Short mmCIF file of C-alpha atoms in Angstrom, two decimals:
data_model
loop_
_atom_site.label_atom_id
_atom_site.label_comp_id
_atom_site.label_asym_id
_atom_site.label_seq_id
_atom_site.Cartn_x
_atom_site.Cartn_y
_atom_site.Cartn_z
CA UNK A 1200 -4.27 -0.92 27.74
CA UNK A 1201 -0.94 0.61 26.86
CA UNK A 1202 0.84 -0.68 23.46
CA UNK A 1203 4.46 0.43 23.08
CA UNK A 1204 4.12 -0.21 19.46
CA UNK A 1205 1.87 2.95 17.67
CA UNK A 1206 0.96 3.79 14.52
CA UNK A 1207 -0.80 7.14 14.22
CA UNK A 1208 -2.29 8.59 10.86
CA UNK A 1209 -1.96 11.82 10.17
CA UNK A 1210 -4.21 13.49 7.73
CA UNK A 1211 -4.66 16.62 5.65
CA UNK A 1212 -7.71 19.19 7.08
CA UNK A 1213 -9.03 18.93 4.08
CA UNK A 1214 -10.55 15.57 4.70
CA UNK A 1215 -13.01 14.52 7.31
CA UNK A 1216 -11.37 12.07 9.63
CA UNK A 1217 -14.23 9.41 9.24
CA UNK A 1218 -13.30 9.34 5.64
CA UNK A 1219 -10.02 8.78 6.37
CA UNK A 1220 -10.96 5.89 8.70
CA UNK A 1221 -12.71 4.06 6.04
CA UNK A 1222 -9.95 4.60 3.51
CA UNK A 1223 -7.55 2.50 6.40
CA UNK A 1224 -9.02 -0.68 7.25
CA UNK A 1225 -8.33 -3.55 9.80
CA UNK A 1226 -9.61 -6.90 9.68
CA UNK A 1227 -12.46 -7.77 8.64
CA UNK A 1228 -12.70 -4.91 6.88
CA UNK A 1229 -9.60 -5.49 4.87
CA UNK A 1230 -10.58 -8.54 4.02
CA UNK A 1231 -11.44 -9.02 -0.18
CA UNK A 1232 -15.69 -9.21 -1.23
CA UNK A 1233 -14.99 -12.62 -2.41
CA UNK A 1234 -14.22 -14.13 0.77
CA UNK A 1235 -17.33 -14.37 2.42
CA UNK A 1236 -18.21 -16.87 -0.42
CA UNK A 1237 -15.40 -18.85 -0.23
CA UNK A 1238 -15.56 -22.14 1.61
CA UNK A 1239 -13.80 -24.17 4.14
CA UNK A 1240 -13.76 -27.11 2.02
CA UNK A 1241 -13.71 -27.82 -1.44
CA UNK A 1242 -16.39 -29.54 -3.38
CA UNK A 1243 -16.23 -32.75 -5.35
CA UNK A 1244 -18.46 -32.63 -8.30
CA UNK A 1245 -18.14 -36.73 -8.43
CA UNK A 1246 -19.44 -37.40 -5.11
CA UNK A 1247 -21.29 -34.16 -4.88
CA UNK A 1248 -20.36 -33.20 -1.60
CA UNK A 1249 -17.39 -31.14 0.18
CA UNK A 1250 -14.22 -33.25 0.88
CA UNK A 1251 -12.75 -32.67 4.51
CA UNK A 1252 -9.17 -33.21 3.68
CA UNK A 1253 -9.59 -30.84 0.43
CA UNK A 1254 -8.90 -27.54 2.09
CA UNK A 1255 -9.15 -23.76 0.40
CA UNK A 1256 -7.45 -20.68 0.60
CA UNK A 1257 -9.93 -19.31 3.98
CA UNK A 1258 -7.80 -22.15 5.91
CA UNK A 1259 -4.60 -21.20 4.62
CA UNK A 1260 -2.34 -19.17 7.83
CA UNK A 1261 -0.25 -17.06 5.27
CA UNK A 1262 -3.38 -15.91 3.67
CA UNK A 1263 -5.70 -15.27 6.76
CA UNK A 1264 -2.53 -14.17 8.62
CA UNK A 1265 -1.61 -11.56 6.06
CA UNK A 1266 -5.14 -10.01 6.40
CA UNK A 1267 -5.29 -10.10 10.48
CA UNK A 1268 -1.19 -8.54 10.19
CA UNK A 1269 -2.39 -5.43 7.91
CA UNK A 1270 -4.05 -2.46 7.01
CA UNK A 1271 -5.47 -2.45 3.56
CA UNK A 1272 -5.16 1.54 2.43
CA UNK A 1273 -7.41 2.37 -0.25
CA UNK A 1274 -7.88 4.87 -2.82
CA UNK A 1275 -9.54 8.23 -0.89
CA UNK A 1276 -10.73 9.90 -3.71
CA UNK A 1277 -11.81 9.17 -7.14
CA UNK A 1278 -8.69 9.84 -9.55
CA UNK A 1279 -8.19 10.02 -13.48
CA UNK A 1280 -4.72 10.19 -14.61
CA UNK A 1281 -3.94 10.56 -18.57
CA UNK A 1282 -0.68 9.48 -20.40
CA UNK A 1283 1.11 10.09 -23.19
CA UNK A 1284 4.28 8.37 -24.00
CA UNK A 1285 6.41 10.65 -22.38
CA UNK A 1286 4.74 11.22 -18.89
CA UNK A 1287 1.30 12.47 -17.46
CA UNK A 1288 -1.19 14.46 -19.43
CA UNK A 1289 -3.78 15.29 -17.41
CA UNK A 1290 -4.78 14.41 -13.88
CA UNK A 1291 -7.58 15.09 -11.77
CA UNK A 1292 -8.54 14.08 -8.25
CA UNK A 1293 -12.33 14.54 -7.04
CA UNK A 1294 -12.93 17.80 -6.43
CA UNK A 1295 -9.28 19.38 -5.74
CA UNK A 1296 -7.24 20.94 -7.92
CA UNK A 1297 -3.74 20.01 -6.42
CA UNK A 1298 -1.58 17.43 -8.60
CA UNK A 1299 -1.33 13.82 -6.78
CA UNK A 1300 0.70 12.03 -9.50
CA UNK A 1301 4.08 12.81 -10.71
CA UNK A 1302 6.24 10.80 -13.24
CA UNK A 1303 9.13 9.33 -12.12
CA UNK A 1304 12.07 9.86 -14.69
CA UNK A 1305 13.27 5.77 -16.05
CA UNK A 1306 16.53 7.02 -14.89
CA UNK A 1307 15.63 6.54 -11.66
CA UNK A 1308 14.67 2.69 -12.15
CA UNK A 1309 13.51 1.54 -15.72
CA UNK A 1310 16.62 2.61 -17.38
CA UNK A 1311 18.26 -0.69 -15.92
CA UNK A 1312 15.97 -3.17 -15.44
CA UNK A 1313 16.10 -5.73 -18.35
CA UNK A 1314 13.60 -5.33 -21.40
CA UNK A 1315 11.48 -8.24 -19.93
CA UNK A 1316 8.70 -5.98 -18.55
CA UNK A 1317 6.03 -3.65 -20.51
CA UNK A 1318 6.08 -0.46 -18.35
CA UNK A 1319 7.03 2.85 -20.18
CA UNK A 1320 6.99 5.19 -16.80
CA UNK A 1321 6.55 4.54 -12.82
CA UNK A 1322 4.40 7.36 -11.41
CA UNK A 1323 4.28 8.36 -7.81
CA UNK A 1324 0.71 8.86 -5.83
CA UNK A 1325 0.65 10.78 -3.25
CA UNK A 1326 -1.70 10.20 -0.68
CA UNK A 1327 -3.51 13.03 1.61
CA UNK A 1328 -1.57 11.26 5.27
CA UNK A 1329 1.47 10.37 6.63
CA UNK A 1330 2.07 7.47 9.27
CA UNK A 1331 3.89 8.38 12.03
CA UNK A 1332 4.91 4.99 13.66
CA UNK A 1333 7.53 3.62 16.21
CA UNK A 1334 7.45 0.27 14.21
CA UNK A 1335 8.82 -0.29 10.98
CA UNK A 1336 6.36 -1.51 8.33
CA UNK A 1337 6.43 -3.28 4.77
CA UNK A 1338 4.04 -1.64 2.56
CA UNK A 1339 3.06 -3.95 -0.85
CA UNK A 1340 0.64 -4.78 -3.46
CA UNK A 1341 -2.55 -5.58 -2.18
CA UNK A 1342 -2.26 -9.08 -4.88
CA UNK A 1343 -5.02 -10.92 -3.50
CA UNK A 1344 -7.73 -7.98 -4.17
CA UNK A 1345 -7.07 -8.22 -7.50
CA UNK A 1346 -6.69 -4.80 -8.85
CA UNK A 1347 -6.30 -3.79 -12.59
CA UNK A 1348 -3.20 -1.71 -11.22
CA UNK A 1349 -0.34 -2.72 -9.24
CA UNK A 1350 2.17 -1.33 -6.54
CA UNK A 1351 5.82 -1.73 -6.26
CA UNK A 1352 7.26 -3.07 -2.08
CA UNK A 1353 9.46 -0.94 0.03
CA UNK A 1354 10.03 -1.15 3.56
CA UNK A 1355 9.69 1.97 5.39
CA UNK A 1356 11.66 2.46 8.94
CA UNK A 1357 10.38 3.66 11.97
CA UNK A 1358 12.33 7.04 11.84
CA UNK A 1359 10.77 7.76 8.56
CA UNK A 1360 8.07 10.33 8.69
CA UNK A 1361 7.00 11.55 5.33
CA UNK A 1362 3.92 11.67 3.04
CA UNK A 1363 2.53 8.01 2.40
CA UNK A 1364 2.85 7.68 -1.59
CA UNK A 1365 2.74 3.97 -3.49
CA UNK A 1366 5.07 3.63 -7.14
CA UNK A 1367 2.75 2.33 -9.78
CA UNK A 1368 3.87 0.86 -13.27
CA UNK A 1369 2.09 2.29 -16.37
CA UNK A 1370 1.98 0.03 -19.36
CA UNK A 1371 3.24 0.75 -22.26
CA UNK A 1372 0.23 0.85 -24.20
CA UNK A 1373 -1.52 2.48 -21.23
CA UNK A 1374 -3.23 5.84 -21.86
CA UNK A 1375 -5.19 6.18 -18.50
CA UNK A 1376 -5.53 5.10 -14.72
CA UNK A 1377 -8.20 5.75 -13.05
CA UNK A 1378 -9.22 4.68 -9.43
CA UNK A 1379 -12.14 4.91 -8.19
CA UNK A 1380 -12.95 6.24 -4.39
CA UNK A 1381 -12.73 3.37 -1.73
CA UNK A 1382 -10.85 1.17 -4.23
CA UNK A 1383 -7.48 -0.94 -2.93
CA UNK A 1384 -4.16 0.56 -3.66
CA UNK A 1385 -1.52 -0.97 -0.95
CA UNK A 1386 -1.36 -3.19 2.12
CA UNK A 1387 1.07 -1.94 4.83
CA UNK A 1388 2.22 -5.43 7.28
CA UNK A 1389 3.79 -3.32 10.78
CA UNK A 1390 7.38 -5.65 11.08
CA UNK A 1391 6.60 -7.24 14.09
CA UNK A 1392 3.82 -9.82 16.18
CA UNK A 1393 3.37 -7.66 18.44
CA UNK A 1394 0.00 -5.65 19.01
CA UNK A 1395 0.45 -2.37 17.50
CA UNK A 1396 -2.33 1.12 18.42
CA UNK A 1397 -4.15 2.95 15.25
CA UNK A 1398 -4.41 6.36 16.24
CA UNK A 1399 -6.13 8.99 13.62
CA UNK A 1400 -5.73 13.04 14.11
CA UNK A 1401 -5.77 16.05 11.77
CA UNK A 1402 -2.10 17.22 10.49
CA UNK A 1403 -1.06 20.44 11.63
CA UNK A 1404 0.98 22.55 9.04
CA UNK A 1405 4.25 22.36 8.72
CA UNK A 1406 4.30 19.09 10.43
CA UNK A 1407 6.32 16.88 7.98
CA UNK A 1408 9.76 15.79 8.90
CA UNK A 1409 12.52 18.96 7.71
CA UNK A 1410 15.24 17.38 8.71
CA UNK A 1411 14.99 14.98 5.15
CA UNK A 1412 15.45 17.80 3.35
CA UNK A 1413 18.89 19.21 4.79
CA UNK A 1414 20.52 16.93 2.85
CA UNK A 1415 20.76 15.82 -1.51
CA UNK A 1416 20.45 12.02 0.43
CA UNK A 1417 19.17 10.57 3.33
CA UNK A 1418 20.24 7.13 2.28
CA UNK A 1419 22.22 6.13 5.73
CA UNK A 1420 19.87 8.02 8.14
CA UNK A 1421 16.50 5.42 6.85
CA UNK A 1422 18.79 2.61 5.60
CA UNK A 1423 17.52 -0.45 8.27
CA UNK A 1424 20.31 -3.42 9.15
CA UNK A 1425 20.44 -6.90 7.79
CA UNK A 1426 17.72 -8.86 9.21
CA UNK A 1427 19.11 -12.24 8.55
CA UNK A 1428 22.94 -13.64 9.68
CA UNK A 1429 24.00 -17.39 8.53
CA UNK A 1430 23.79 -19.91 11.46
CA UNK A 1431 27.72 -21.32 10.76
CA UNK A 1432 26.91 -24.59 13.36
#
């Protein structure tokens, strides 16, 4: 069958591709451990027996939707990071030596937002692929796992090609991060209902998009247009 709509994964040699494959899951695979034990219905300790018209979340269509819609990426190695107040310690990744995190400077972000939140740095994680897709996708928090981390949203655009990375908040009082191999970090939803190909092949050098780096900002060339326009009748 022919899909017009790809998404193809694109990872470093030094990971084996079945590795890869079970770091990128579809559903069921995506879906959280807990939900195999959760219910249709929801029981009524007073009459001691599971109500028909009392639904749970496993017949909710935004929950079950979100799950069939995405690909849950998790965590492909285990990774320590260490903080101090100012930025990142120390940071190791399994077995390679290469840095992963980097610390993103609060002028980029924090400096603005309102003192209402507890963060003292955003780092960036780099991940070991890049998507290459002809569909633009939302890539989030993976909420409903219930990690002890979070992820900030973006929207990526199908012209984008780039090193897949997620933004995540450190506490204030935080002194480490560490996730473990296999663990969530992100959900990426492809922007469309169409039916969309998973393709998975080794990155050849060099490979990654120049052309982002010709100019100090690529702002217009990834910038995607309103989606929604005010019905006036």
């Amino acid at each position: 069958m022919f899909f017009k709509n790809k998404l193809k994964v694109l990872y470093n040699s030094s990971f084996e591709e079945d590795h890869i494959k079970n770091c990128i899951k579809k559903m069921p695979y995506n879906l959280p451990t807990y939900f195999k034990n959760i219910p249709h219905q929801m029981f009524n300790p007073e009459l001691k027996k599971f109500l028909p018209f009392l639904r749970t979340v496993k017949t909710c269509p935004g929950y079950v939707n979100l799950f069939k819609h995405s690909l849950l990426i998790c965590n492909p190695v285990d990774s320590y990071i260490q903080f101090n107040d100012h930025g990142i310690e120390f940071q190791k990744h399994g077995a390679y030596n290469d840095e992963k995190a980097f610390a993103h400077p609060n002028d980029h972000l924090l400096k603005y937002v309102p003192n209402k939140h507890n963060y003292k740095f955003i780092i960036k994680y780099c991940l070991p692929f890049s998507f290459k897709s002809n569909v633009a996708y939302i890539s989030m928090d993976p909420g409903y796992h219930f990690s002890d981390h979070k992820t900030f949203p973006g929207i990526v655009p199908s012209n984008w090609f780039n090193e897949y990375n997620r933004f995540i908040p450190i506490h204030k009082d935080q002194e480490e991060l560490y996730i473990k191999e296999g663990e969530p970090l992100s959900i990426i939803v492809p922007l469309t209902e169409k039916k969309v190909s998973l393709k998975f092949k080794e990155r050849p050098a060099n490979i990654i998009d120049k052309s982002i780096g010709y100019r100090f900002s690529n702002f217009k060339k990834f910038l995607r247009k309103d989606t929604w326009k005010l019905d006036q009748n």
